[in-house]
Coordinates of C-alpha atoms in Angstrom, one line a residue:
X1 CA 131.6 114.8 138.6
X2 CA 133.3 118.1 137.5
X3 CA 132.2 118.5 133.9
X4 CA 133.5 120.9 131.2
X5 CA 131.6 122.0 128.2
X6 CA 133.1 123.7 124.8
X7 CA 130.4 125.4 122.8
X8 CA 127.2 126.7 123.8
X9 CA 125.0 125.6 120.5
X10 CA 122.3 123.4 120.6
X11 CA 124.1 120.1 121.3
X12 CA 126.5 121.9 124.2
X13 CA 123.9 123.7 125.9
X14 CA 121.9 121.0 126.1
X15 CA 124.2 118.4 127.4
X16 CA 125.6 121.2 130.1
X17 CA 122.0 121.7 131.2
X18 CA 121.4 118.1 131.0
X19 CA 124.1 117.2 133.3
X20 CA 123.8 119.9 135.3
X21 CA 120.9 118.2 137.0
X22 CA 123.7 116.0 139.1
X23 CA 126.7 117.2 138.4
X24 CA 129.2 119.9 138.5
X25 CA 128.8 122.0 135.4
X26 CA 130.5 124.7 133.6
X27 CA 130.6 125.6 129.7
X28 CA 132.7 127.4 127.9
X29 CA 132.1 129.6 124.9
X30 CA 134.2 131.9 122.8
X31 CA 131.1 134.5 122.4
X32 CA 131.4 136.9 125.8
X33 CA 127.9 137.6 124.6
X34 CA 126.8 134.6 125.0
X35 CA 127.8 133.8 128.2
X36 CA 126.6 136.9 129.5
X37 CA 123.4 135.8 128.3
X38 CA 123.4 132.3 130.1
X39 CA 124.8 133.8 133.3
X40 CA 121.8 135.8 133.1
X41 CA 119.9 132.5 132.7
X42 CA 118.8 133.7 128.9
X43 CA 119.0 130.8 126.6
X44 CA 120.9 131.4 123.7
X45 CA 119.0 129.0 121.3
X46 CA 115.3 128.6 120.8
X47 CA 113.9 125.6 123.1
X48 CA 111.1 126.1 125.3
X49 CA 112.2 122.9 126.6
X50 CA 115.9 123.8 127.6
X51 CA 115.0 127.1 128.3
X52 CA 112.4 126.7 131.2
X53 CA 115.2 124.0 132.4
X54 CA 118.1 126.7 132.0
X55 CA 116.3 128.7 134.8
X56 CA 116.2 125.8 137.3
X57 CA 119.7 124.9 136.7
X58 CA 123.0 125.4 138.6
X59 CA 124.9 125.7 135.0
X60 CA 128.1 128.1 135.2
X61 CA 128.6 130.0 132.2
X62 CA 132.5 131.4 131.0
X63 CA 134.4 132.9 128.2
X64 CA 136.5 129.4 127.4
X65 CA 139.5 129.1 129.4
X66 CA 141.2 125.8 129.1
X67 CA 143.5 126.2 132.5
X68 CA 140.2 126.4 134.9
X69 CA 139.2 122.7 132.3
X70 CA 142.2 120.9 132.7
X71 CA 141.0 120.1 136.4
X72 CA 137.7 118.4 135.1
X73 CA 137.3 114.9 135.3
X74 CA 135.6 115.2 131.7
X75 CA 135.6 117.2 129.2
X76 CA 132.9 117.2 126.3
X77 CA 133.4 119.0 122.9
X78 CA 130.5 120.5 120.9
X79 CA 132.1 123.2 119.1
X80 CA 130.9 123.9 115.3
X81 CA 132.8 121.5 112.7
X82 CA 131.5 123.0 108.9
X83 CA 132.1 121.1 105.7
X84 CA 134.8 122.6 104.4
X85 CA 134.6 122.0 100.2
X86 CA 138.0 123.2 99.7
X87 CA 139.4 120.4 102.3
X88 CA 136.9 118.2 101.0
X89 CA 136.0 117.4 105.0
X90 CA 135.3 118.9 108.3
X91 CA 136.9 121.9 109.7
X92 CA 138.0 120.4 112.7
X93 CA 139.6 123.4 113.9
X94 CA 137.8 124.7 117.2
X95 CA 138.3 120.4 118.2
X96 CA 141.9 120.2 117.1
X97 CA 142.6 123.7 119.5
X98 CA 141.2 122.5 121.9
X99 CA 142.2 119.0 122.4
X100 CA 146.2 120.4 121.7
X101 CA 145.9 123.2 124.9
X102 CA 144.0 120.5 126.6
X103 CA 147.2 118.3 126.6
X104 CA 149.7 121.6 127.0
X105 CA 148.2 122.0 130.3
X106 CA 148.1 118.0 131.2
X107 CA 145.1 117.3 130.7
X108 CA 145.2 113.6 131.5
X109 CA 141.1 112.5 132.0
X110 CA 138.2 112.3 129.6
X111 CA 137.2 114.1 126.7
X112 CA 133.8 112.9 125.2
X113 CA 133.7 114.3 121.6
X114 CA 129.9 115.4 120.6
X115 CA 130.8 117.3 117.5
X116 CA 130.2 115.6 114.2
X117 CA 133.7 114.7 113.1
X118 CA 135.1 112.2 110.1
X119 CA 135.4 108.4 110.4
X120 CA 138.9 108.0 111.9
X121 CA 139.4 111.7 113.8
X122 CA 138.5 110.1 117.4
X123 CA 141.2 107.5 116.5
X124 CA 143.9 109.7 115.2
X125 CA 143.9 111.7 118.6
X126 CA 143.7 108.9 120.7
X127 CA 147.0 107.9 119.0
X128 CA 148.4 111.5 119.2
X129 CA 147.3 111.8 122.8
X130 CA 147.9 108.2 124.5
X131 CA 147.1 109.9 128.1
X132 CA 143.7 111.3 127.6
X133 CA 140.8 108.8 127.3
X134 CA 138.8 109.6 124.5
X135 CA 135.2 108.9 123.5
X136 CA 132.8 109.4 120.6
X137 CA 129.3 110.2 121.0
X138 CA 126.9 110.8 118.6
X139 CA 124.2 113.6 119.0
X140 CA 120.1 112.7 117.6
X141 CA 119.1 116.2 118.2
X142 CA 116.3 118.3 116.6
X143 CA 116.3 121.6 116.6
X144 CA 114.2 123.3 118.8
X145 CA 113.9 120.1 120.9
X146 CA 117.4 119.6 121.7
X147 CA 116.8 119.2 125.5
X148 CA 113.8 116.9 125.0
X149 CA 115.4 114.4 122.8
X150 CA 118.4 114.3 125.3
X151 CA 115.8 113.4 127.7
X152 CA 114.4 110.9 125.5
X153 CA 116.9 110.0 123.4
X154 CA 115.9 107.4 120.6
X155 CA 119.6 105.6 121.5
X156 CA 122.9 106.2 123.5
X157 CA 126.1 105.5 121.0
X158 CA 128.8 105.0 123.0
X159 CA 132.6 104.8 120.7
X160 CA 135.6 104.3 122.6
X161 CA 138.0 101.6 123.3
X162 CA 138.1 102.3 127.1
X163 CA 136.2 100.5 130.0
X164 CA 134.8 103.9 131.2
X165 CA 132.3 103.9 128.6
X166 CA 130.0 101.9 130.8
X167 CA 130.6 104.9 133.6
X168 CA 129.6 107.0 130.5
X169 CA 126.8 105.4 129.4
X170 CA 125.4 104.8 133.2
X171 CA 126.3 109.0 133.8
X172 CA 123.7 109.7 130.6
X173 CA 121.4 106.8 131.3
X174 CA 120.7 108.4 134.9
X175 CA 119.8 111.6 133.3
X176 CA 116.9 110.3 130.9
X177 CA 113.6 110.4 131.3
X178 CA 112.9 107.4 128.8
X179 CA 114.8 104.1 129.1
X180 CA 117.0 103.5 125.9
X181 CA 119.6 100.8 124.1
X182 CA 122.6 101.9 124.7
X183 CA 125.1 100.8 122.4
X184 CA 128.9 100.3 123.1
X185 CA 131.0 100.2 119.9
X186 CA 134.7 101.3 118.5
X187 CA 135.7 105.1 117.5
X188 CA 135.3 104.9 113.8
X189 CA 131.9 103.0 113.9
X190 CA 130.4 105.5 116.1
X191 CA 131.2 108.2 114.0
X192 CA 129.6 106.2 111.0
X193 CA 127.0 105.9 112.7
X194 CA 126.3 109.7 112.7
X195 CA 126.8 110.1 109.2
X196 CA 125.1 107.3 107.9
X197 CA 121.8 107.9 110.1
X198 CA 121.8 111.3 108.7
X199 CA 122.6 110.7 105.2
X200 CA 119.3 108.3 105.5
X201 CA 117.2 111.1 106.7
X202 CA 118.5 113.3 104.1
X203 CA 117.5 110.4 101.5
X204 CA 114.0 110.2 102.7
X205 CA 113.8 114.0 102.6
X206 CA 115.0 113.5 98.9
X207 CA 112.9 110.7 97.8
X208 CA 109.7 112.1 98.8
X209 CA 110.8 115.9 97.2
X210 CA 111.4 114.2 94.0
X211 CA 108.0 112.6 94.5
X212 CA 106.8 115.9 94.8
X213 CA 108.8 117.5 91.5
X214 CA 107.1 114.9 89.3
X215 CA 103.5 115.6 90.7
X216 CA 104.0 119.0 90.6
X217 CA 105.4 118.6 86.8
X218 CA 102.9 115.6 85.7
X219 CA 99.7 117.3 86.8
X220 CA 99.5 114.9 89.8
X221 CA 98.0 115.1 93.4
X222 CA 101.5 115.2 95.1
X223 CA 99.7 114.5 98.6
X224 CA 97.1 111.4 97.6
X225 CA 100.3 109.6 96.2
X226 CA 102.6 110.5 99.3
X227 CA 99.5 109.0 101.1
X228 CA 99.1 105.8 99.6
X229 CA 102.8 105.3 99.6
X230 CA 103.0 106.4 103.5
X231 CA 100.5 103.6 104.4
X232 CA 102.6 100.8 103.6
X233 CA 104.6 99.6 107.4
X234 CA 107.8 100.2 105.9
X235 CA 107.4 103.0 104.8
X236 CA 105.6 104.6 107.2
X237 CA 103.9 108.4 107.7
X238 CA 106.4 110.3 109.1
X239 CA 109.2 112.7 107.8
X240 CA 107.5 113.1 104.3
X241 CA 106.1 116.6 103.9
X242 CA 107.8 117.9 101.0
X243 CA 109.9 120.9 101.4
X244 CA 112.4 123.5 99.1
X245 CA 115.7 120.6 99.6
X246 CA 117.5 119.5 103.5
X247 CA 119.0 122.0 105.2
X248 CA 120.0 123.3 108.8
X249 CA 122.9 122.7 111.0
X250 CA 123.3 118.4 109.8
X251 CA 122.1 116.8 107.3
X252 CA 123.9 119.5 104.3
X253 CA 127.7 119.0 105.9
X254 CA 127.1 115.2 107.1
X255 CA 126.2 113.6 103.8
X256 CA 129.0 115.8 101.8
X257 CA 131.2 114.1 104.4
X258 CA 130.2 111.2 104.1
X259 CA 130.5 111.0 100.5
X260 CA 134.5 112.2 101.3
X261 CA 134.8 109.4 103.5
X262 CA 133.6 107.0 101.1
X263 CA 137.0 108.3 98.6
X264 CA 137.6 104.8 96.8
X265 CA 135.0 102.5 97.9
X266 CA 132.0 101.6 95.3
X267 CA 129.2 104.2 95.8
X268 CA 126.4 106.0 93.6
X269 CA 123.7 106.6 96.0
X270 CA 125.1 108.6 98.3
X271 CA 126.3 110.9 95.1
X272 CA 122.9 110.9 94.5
X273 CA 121.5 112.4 97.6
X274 CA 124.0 114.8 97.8
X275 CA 123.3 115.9 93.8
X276 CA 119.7 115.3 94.8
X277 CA 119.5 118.8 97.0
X278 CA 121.1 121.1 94.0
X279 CA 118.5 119.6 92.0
X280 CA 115.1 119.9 94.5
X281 CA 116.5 123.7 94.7
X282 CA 117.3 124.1 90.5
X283 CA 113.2 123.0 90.1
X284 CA 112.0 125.4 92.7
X285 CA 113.3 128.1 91.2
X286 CA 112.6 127.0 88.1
X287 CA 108.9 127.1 89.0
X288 CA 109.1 130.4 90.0
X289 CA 110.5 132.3 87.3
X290 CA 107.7 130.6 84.9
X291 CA 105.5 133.5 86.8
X292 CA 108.0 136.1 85.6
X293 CA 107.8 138.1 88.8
X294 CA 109.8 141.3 88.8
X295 CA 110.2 140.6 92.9
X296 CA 109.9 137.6 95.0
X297 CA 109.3 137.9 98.7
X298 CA 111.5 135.2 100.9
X299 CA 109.4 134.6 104.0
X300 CA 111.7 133.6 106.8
X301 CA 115.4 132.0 106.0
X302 CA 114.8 129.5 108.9
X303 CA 115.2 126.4 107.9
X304 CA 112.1 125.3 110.2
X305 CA 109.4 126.2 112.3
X306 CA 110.6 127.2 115.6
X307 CA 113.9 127.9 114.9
X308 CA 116.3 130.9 114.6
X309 CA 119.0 128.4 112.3
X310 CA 119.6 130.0 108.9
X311 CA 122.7 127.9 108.2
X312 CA 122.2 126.0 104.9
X313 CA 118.3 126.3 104.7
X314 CA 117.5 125.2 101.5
X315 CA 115.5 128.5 100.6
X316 CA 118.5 130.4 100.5
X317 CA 119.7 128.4 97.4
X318 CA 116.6 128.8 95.4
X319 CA 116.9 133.2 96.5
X320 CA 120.1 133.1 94.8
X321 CA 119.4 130.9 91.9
X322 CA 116.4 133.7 91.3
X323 CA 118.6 136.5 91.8
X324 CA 121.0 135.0 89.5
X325 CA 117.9 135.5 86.9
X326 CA 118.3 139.0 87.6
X327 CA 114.8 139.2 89.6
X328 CA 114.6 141.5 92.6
X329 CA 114.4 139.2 95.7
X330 CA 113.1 141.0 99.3
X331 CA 113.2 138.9 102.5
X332 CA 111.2 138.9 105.5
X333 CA 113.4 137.5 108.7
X334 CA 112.2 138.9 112.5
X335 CA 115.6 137.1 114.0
X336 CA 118.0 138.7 111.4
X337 CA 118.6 142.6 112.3
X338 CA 121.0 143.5 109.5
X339 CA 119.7 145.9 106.5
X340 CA 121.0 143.3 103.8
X341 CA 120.7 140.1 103.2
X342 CA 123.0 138.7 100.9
X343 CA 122.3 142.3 98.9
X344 CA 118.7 141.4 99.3
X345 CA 116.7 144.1 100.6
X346 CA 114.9 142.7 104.9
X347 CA 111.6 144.2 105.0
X348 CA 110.9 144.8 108.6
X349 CA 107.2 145.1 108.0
X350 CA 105.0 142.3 107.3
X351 CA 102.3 144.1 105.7
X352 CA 105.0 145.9 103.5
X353 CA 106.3 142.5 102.4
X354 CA 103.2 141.1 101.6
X355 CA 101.8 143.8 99.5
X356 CA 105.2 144.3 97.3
X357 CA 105.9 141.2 96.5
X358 CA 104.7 139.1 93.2
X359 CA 105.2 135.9 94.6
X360 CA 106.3 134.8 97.7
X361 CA 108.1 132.0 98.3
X362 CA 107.7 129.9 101.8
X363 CA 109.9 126.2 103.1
X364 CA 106.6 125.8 105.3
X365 CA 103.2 127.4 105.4
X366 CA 102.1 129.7 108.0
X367 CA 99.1 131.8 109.1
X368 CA 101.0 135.3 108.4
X369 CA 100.3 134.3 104.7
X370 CA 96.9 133.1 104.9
X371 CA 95.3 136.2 103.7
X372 CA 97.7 136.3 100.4
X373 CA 97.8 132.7 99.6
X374 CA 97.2 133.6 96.0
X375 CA 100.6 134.8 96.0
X376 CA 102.6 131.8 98.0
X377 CA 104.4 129.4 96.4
X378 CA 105.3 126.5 98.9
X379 CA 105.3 122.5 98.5
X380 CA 104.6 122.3 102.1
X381 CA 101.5 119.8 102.2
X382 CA 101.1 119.1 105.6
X383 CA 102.3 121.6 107.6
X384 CA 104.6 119.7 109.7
X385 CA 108.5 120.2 109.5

């Protein structure tokens, strides 16, 4: 088939690639830089994965143009939708834009929607747009294994009210490496689905840094009790290494959205793990300052190992809440090239860093530190992300 792609992130760019393997693929992005970049065959994200399979691939890379799309037989969407607190909900934006010159130009095929959106958005376009056949799909990507997992992905959601989602589901299920349940459901409940499986991981995250804040406060071995817990089946020992709070490109925007969604219906946990984030960030910093260092060193605003994603890392909270403190705050950051950070001095040097810096403060251990771990303050236990 001839496929479109909007937005060249790490959901787009791996479904183009993805599909690219049999069919006809082109993505669009709004960045000229970016496309230049994946017509050179230069990934634009960081995925060892996707980008060994970017240089076998037949992928066409443009500057979005939505007259050469109209022709496709499908279109899929992964531009950025942000939480907007002012709107209380997505910015739906670069979707709505789309979708509208889409259906100027007669658009009259598929458009598979892989953007995280709000319960009823898939639905409220299908009714604006009778003629187009819509579908929601749900993305499970990590980041930094975005192609892998869309090899192996733990499930394929499938929300749409049309009979081509079995062609849909049979077009991904042909791709994957690892059989999977695919799952054929309605618009809204396949957009719940995305919030509500992130809002869980963002709980878990939650629960276990609280574990972690009353160990740390009580005296306690925060990693003997995370074991013994762990060890129970249901439980399980996985996605428990405390951190500085969830962050990154999900889990931050999807349970704030959720919480919106929820508007009148009975709720007080998901409040909870939204407040729970401020909170995990308000003891970190707390911590700190009880050293009364006159500057903390920030290594790396990443959000993870791997990764060149600053957006909503949770150790950008904690650097202002100690700025706001009026303690000096340097950062070290190899992927960001600007001077400032924030009005935070970059310290291009690692040595530099290292040696002017009271305490430094780290989401996840690495050996960099190793030789001033007298100075690093981090609740990363196991060094895993």
């Amino acid at each position: 088939m001839n496929i479109h792609v909007f937005g060249a992130g790490y959901v787009g760019l791996s479904n183009a690639i993805l599909l690219a393997n049999q069919h006809d693929v082109t993505i669009h992005d709004i960045n000229p830089n970016k496309v230049e970049k994946l017509s050179r065959k230069e990934s634009v994200i960081i995925d060892t994965l996707l980008e060994e399979a970017l240089l076998k691939s037949n992928l066409k890379a443009i500057v979005s143009d939505y007259s050469i799309a109209v022709n496709a037989d499908i279109v899929l969407l992964a531009t950025p939708t942000n939480y907007d607190p002012d709107l209380n909900t997505f910015d739906t934006s670069s979707l709505d834009s789309i979708i509208h010159s889409l259906s100027t130009n007669r658009f009259q095929n598929t458009i598979i929607i892989r953007s995280t959106v709000p319960v009823g958005y898939t639905q409220k376009n299908q009714n604006q747009y009778p003629h187009i056949k819509f579908v929601f799909m749900p993305e499970f990507l990590r980041e930094g294994q975005a192609y892998h997992d869309n090899l192996h992905p733990s499930r394929i959601v499938v929300g749409t009210v049309h009979s081509i989602s079995h062609q849909i589901a049979k077009m991904y299920l042909d791709l994957v490496e690892t059989p999977c349940t695919v799952l054929q459901v309605g618009f809204d409940e396949a957009e719940a689905i995305k919030l509500f499986s992130n809002t869980f991981l963002a709980m878990r995250v939650s629960f276990f840094n609280e574990l972690d804040s009353y160990a740390e406060v009580r005296g306690l071995n925060t990693q003997q009790i995370i074991e013994g817990v762990s060890l129970d089946p249901r439980v399980g020992n996985y996605y428990n290494n405390p951190s500085f709070g969830y962050g990154g490109y999900c889990l931050p925007k999807d349970t704030k959205q959720l919480l919106a969604n929820y508007n009148n219906v009975p709720q007080s946990l998901i409040s909870a793990i939204v407040e729970a984030n401020a909170t995990r960030k308000d003891h970190i910093a707390n911590q700190v300052l009880k050293h009364k260092p006159k500057i903390v060193g920030v290594y790396r605003l990443t959000m993870k190992s791997n990764s060149d994603n600053f957006r909503d890392s949770a150790i950008q909270g904690i650097m202002k809440r100690i700025k706001a403190k009026g303690v000096e705050v340097v950062v070290y950051e190899p992927y960001y090239q600007e001077e400032l950070f924030f009005n935070s001095r970059v310290i291009r040097e690692l040595n530099e860093f290292k040696n002017m810096c009271d305490i430094i403060i780290t989401n996840r251990m690495h050996e960099d530190l190793k030789d001033v771990v007298e100075k690093v303050y981090t609740r990363d236990i196991t060094q895993k992300d």
